Coordinates of C-alpha atoms and ligand atoms in Angstrom, one line a residue:
M26 CA 208.6 127.2 174.4
S27 CA 208.6 125.7 171.2
I28 CA 205.8 127.8 168.7
S29 CA 203.8 124.7 166.5
Y30 CA 203.4 126.5 162.9
K31 CA 199.5 125.6 164.0
D32 CA 199.7 128.3 166.2
L33 CA 200.9 130.6 163.2
G34 CA 197.8 129.7 160.2
L35 CA 200.6 128.1 158.6
A36 CA 199.7 124.9 156.3
N37 CA 201.6 122.1 155.7
T38 CA 202.9 120.7 152.0
K39 CA 200.0 117.1 152.5
E40 CA 196.0 118.3 151.3
L41 CA 198.4 120.9 149.1
F42 CA 200.0 118.4 147.7
K43 CA 197.2 115.9 147.2
K44 CA 195.7 119.0 145.4
A45 CA 197.5 119.8 142.9
M46 CA 198.4 116.1 141.7
A47 CA 194.7 116.0 141.0
G48 CA 194.1 119.5 139.2
K49 CA 197.9 119.1 137.3
Y50 CA 199.2 121.6 138.6
A51 CA 202.6 123.0 141.0
I52 CA 202.8 124.8 143.9
P53 CA 205.1 127.3 143.5
A54 CA 208.0 127.4 146.3
Y55 CA 208.8 131.1 146.7
N56 CA 212.7 132.2 148.6
F57 CA 212.1 135.2 150.8
N58 CA 214.5 136.5 152.9
N59 CA 212.9 140.2 153.3
M60 CA 210.2 142.5 153.9
E61 CA 209.4 143.1 150.0
Q62 CA 210.1 139.5 148.9
L63 CA 207.4 138.8 151.6
Q64 CA 204.7 140.9 150.3
A65 CA 205.4 140.9 146.1
I66 CA 204.4 136.9 147.2
V67 CA 201.4 137.4 148.6
Q68 CA 199.6 140.3 147.1
A69 CA 201.1 138.3 144.3
C70 CA 199.7 134.6 145.7
V71 CA 196.5 136.4 146.4
E72 CA 195.2 138.2 143.0
T73 CA 195.6 135.0 141.7
K74 CA 194.1 132.8 144.9
S75 CA 197.7 130.2 144.3
P76 CA 198.7 128.6 146.9
V77 CA 201.9 129.1 148.4
I78 CA 205.5 127.5 149.7
L79 CA 207.8 131.1 151.5
Q80 CA 210.6 129.2 151.0
V81 CA 213.5 130.1 154.0
S82 CA 217.1 128.9 153.3
S83 CA 219.8 128.6 156.0
G84 CA 221.4 131.3 154.6
A85 CA 218.0 133.9 154.9
R86 CA 217.9 132.5 158.4
K87 CA 221.0 133.9 159.2
Y88 CA 220.4 136.9 157.0
A89 CA 217.0 138.2 158.9
N90 CA 216.8 135.7 162.0
K91 CA 215.1 133.6 162.6
T92 CA 212.5 134.7 164.5
L93 CA 211.9 138.3 162.5
L94 CA 211.0 135.0 159.9
R95 CA 208.5 133.3 162.1
Y96 CA 207.5 136.7 162.4
M97 CA 206.6 137.6 159.3
A98 CA 205.4 134.6 158.6
Q99 CA 202.5 134.5 161.0
G100 CA 201.8 138.7 159.5
A101 CA 201.7 137.2 156.0
V102 CA 198.5 134.6 157.2
K103 CA 197.1 138.3 158.4
Y104 CA 198.2 140.2 155.6
A105 CA 196.7 137.9 152.4
E106 CA 193.7 138.2 155.2
E107 CA 193.7 141.6 155.1
L108 CA 193.8 141.4 151.4
G109 CA 191.1 139.5 150.8
Y110 CA 191.6 136.1 149.9
K111 CA 192.9 133.2 152.5
I112 CA 195.2 130.9 150.7
P113 CA 196.5 128.6 152.0
I114 CA 200.9 129.9 153.2
V115 CA 203.6 126.8 154.4
L116 CA 206.2 127.4 156.3
H117 CA 209.6 125.5 154.5
L118 CA 213.4 125.0 154.6
D119 CA 214.9 125.1 151.8
H120 CA 217.7 122.3 151.7
G121 CA 218.4 121.7 155.5
D122 CA 221.1 120.1 156.0
T123 CA 221.3 119.0 160.0
F124 CA 218.7 117.1 161.5
E125 CA 219.5 120.6 164.4
L126 CA 218.5 122.7 161.6
C127 CA 215.4 120.9 160.7
K128 CA 214.7 120.6 164.6
D129 CA 215.5 124.0 165.2
C130 CA 213.1 124.8 162.2
I131 CA 209.6 122.9 163.1
D132 CA 210.2 124.2 166.7
N133 CA 210.3 128.2 165.7
G134 CA 206.9 127.4 163.5
F135 CA 208.4 125.6 160.1
S136 CA 205.2 123.0 158.9
S137 CA 207.6 121.8 156.4
V138 CA 211.0 121.2 156.3
M139 CA 213.6 120.0 153.9
I140 CA 216.5 117.7 154.7
D141 CA 218.6 117.7 152.3
G142 CA 221.0 114.8 152.8
S143 CA 221.6 114.2 148.3
H144 CA 225.4 115.3 148.6
H145 CA 226.3 112.4 151.2
P146 CA 226.1 108.5 150.0
Y147 CA 223.0 106.8 149.4
D148 CA 222.6 105.0 153.5
E149 CA 223.6 108.3 155.2
N150 CA 221.3 109.8 153.6
V151 CA 218.7 107.1 154.1
A152 CA 218.9 107.7 158.1
L153 CA 219.8 111.5 158.0
T154 CA 216.3 112.1 156.7
K155 CA 214.8 108.9 158.5
Q156 CA 215.8 111.5 162.0
V157 CA 214.4 114.0 160.7
V158 CA 210.8 112.2 159.3
E159 CA 210.6 111.3 162.4
Y160 CA 210.2 114.3 164.5
A161 CA 209.2 116.5 162.0
H162 CA 205.7 114.0 162.3
K163 CA 205.6 113.7 165.7
H164 CA 204.3 117.8 165.2
G165 CA 202.3 117.2 162.4
V166 CA 205.7 119.0 160.1
T167 CA 206.5 117.2 156.2
V168 CA 209.2 116.7 155.1
E169 CA 211.7 116.5 151.4
G170 CA 214.2 114.4 150.7
E171 CA 216.0 114.6 148.1
L172 CA 218.0 112.0 145.8
G173 CA 220.5 112.3 142.7
V174 CA 222.7 116.0 142.7
L175 CA 222.4 119.3 141.7
A176 CA 224.3 121.4 139.5
G177 CA 225.7 124.9 141.0
I178 CA 225.2 126.8 144.6
E179 CA 223.0 125.9 147.1
D180 CA 224.7 128.1 150.2
D181 CA 227.6 126.9 151.1
V182 CA 227.4 123.8 148.9
V183 CA 228.9 123.8 145.3
A184 CA 228.5 120.8 142.8
E185 CA 230.4 121.1 139.5
E186 CA 228.1 118.1 137.5
S187 CA 224.4 117.5 137.8
T188 CA 223.6 113.5 138.9
Y189 CA 221.2 112.1 137.4
T190 CA 218.1 110.8 139.8
H191 CA 218.0 107.0 139.6
P192 CA 214.9 105.4 139.7
E193 CA 216.0 102.8 141.3
E194 CA 216.3 104.1 144.3
V195 CA 213.4 106.0 144.9
E196 CA 211.7 103.1 146.1
D197 CA 213.3 102.1 149.0
F198 CA 214.0 105.9 150.3
V199 CA 210.6 106.5 150.4
N200 CA 209.5 103.2 152.2
K201 CA 213.1 104.1 154.3
T202 CA 212.6 107.4 155.4
G203 CA 208.9 107.8 155.5
V204 CA 209.2 111.0 153.9
D205 CA 206.3 112.6 152.2
S206 CA 207.7 114.5 149.0
L207 CA 211.4 114.3 146.8
A208 CA 213.0 116.4 145.4
I209 CA 214.7 114.7 142.0
S210 CA 217.4 115.5 139.7
I211 CA 216.5 115.5 135.9
G212 CA 218.6 118.7 134.7
T213 CA 217.9 121.1 136.0
S214 CA 219.9 123.3 138.3
H215 CA 220.4 125.8 140.6
G216 CA 221.9 129.9 139.8
A217 CA 221.2 132.4 136.5
N218 CA 223.5 129.7 134.8
K219 CA 222.6 126.4 134.4
F220 CA 224.0 125.7 130.5
K221 CA 226.7 126.9 128.6
P222 CA 225.5 128.3 125.4
E223 CA 227.9 125.3 123.3
Q224 CA 224.9 122.9 125.0
C225 CA 221.4 125.2 123.7
T226 CA 221.2 125.8 119.6
K227 CA 219.8 128.2 118.5
N228 CA 215.9 128.2 117.1
A229 CA 214.6 130.2 114.3
E230 CA 214.4 133.3 115.8
G231 CA 218.1 132.9 117.3
I232 CA 217.4 131.9 120.9
L233 CA 219.5 129.4 122.8
V234 CA 217.6 127.1 123.6
P235 CA 218.8 123.7 126.1
P236 CA 218.6 120.1 126.2
P237 CA 215.6 119.3 127.1
L238 CA 214.1 117.8 130.7
R239 CA 214.8 114.2 131.6
F240 CA 210.9 113.5 130.7
D241 CA 211.8 109.5 130.8
I242 CA 213.6 109.5 134.1
L243 CA 210.0 111.3 135.4
E244 CA 207.9 109.1 133.8
E245 CA 210.1 105.8 135.5
I246 CA 210.0 107.2 139.0
E247 CA 206.6 108.1 138.3
K248 CA 205.9 104.6 137.6
R249 CA 207.7 103.4 140.3
L250 CA 206.3 106.1 142.9
P251 CA 202.7 106.4 141.8
G252 CA 200.7 109.1 143.2
F253 CA 203.4 110.6 145.3
P254 CA 204.8 114.2 145.3
I255 CA 207.7 115.0 143.1
V256 CA 209.3 118.1 143.3
L257 CA 211.6 120.5 141.1
H258 CA 214.3 122.4 142.2
G259 CA 216.8 124.9 139.7
S260 CA 213.4 126.5 138.4
S261 CA 214.0 129.8 136.8
S262 CA 213.7 130.0 133.5
V263 CA 215.7 133.4 133.6
P264 CA 213.9 136.1 131.5
Q265 CA 216.6 137.1 128.5
D266 CA 214.8 140.8 129.0
Q267 CA 215.9 141.3 132.6
V268 CA 218.9 139.9 132.3
Q269 CA 218.6 143.7 129.6
I270 CA 218.0 145.5 132.2
I271 CA 220.6 144.4 134.1
N272 CA 223.4 143.9 132.0
N273 CA 222.4 147.6 130.1
N274 CA 222.4 149.2 133.2
G275 CA 225.9 148.5 134.9
G276 CA 225.2 145.3 135.4
A277 CA 227.9 142.2 134.0
L278 CA 225.8 138.8 134.1
K279 CA 227.6 136.7 131.9
D280 CA 225.6 133.9 129.7
A281 CA 222.5 133.3 131.8
I282 CA 220.0 130.6 130.8
G283 CA 217.5 129.3 132.6
I284 CA 214.7 126.5 132.0
P285 CA 212.3 127.0 129.0
E286 CA 208.7 128.5 130.3
D287 CA 207.1 125.5 128.5
Q288 CA 209.2 122.8 130.2
L289 CA 208.6 123.2 133.4
R290 CA 204.8 123.6 132.8
K291 CA 205.1 120.3 131.0
A292 CA 206.2 119.6 134.5
A293 CA 204.5 120.9 136.4
Q294 CA 200.8 119.1 135.1
S295 CA 202.5 115.3 135.7
A296 CA 203.7 114.7 139.6
V297 CA 205.3 117.8 140.5
C298 CA 203.8 119.0 142.7
K299 CA 206.5 121.6 144.6
I300 CA 208.7 124.6 141.8
N301 CA 211.3 126.4 143.2
I302 CA 211.6 129.5 142.0
D303 CA 214.6 131.8 143.5
S304 CA 217.0 133.2 140.6
D305 CA 214.4 134.9 138.5
G306 CA 213.5 137.0 142.1
R307 CA 217.1 137.8 142.2
L308 CA 216.1 138.9 138.7
A309 CA 213.9 141.1 138.8
V310 CA 214.5 143.3 142.3
T311 CA 218.8 144.0 140.9
A312 CA 216.7 144.5 137.4
A313 CA 214.1 147.2 138.5
I314 CA 217.0 148.5 141.0
R315 CA 219.7 148.8 139.3
K316 CA 217.5 151.1 136.6
V317 CA 216.1 153.2 139.1
M318 CA 219.6 154.3 140.1
A319 CA 221.1 154.7 136.3
E320 CA 218.0 156.6 135.6
K321 CA 217.6 158.8 138.2
P322 CA 220.9 158.9 140.2
A323 CA 219.4 161.7 142.5
E324 CA 217.4 159.3 144.1
F325 CA 218.3 158.2 147.9
D326 CA 215.1 157.0 149.4
P327 CA 215.1 153.1 149.7
R328 CA 211.1 152.8 148.8
K329 CA 211.5 154.7 144.6
Y330 CA 213.5 151.7 144.0
L331 CA 212.2 148.8 146.8
G332 CA 209.1 150.0 145.9
P333 CA 209.7 148.9 141.3
A334 CA 211.8 146.5 142.9
R335 CA 208.5 145.2 144.5
D336 CA 206.6 145.4 141.7
S337 CA 208.3 144.1 139.4
L338 CA 208.2 141.1 141.5
K339 CA 204.6 140.8 141.7
E340 CA 203.7 140.8 138.3
L341 CA 206.5 138.5 138.1
Y342 CA 204.9 136.1 139.9
K343 CA 201.6 136.4 138.7
H344 CA 202.5 135.4 136.2
K345 CA 204.0 132.2 137.3
N346 CA 201.1 131.0 138.5
I347 CA 199.0 131.5 136.6
N348 CA 201.3 130.9 133.5
V349 CA 203.5 128.2 133.8
L350 CA 202.6 126.3 137.3
G351 CA 198.7 127.0 136.5
S352 CA 198.5 127.6 140.2
A353 CA 196.4 130.3 139.8
E354 CA 192.8 129.8 140.9
N355 CA 193.6 126.7 143.5
A356 CA 193.6 128.2 146.8
Ligands
G3H187 O1 218.7 126.5 146.9 C1 218.7 128.0 147.1 C2 217.7 128.8 147.3 O2 218.4 129.8 146.0 C3 219.3 129.5 148.1 O3 219.4 130.3 147.8 O4 221.0 129.8 149.9 O5 221.6 132.0 148.8 O6 219.5 131.7 150.5 P1 220.8 130.9 149.3
13P188 P1 217.1 128.9 140.8 O1 217.8 128.8 141.2 O2 216.4 128.4 140.2 O3 216.3 129.7 140.9 O4 216.5 128.0 141.9 C1 215.7 127.6 143.7 C2 215.8 126.6 144.0 O5 216.0 125.4 143.9 C3 215.5 127.1 145.7 O6 215.6 125.6 146.4
ZN189 ZN1 216.9 124.4 145.7

């Protein structure tokens, strides 16, 4: 028996993207695998009155169990109401790689799916994406496609080099597939090591500044697809204070460099309606746990380190919603 997202109280991305486009902000898409992450996301988004996309990778589905995840998303809707403010919540598959995975998510309560055919030749990407859109739209589920390849690691796929999106392909892709949004490659990448130090310049304070995103490509895409929702993956900023806490407490993160927040702020005011953030959450959790472990070595109650990790995550998400994505007060 299949379960519709509508019965779980979830929303698809259609209206959210329309409002985000008009209001010049981006909806946060935060990845989650466990209860503390979900609590932090819901608390932060309710407190900042922000819509939110709960993002689940296929790895997260394997880790947490698909049935449990569905009930967790339903629980998130109820929890938000209990906290006193009803925010729109989307349950989204991140980097779906097959029709079967997307169908299984749609049949199990997801309100949005990504079919990432960006590693395939163009025509195969079109055919696969179209197949997913046809099934998804029958169920009122929205679909994100991708053109261009981001460097970094997504599940088991590792791309050494990024390939920027070719603007001349976007209209044909959107027309042929019927996708509701398009992820593009303009210089972001997955993970905590987005740039090598030698690609960066030093500013007056001695901080490494990476090369800017390719806003010229984004503008060309916007011209060809006026009013069409664009998605940015790989948008963690890799806060250096968190990296330092990790490294000062036994960690070994080297050359961790992210996307500067001002670049994301600028993107959020354009046709970019969804910004994906996972690595920054991982850093916040790891920093908080390492700190407790180092400072209180006799502690063995998981709540004593998962609690501070959850609090730190919540602060991170509130900061993103208010100062980076601009989604606060838009639920
Ligand atoms: O783009 C990848 C996301 O950060 C999800 O990562 O596949 O390790 O869950 P994951
Ligand atoms: P980050 O690794 O930059 O957080 O990107 C996450 C992402 O794009 C998930 O799809
Ligand atoms: Zn991604």
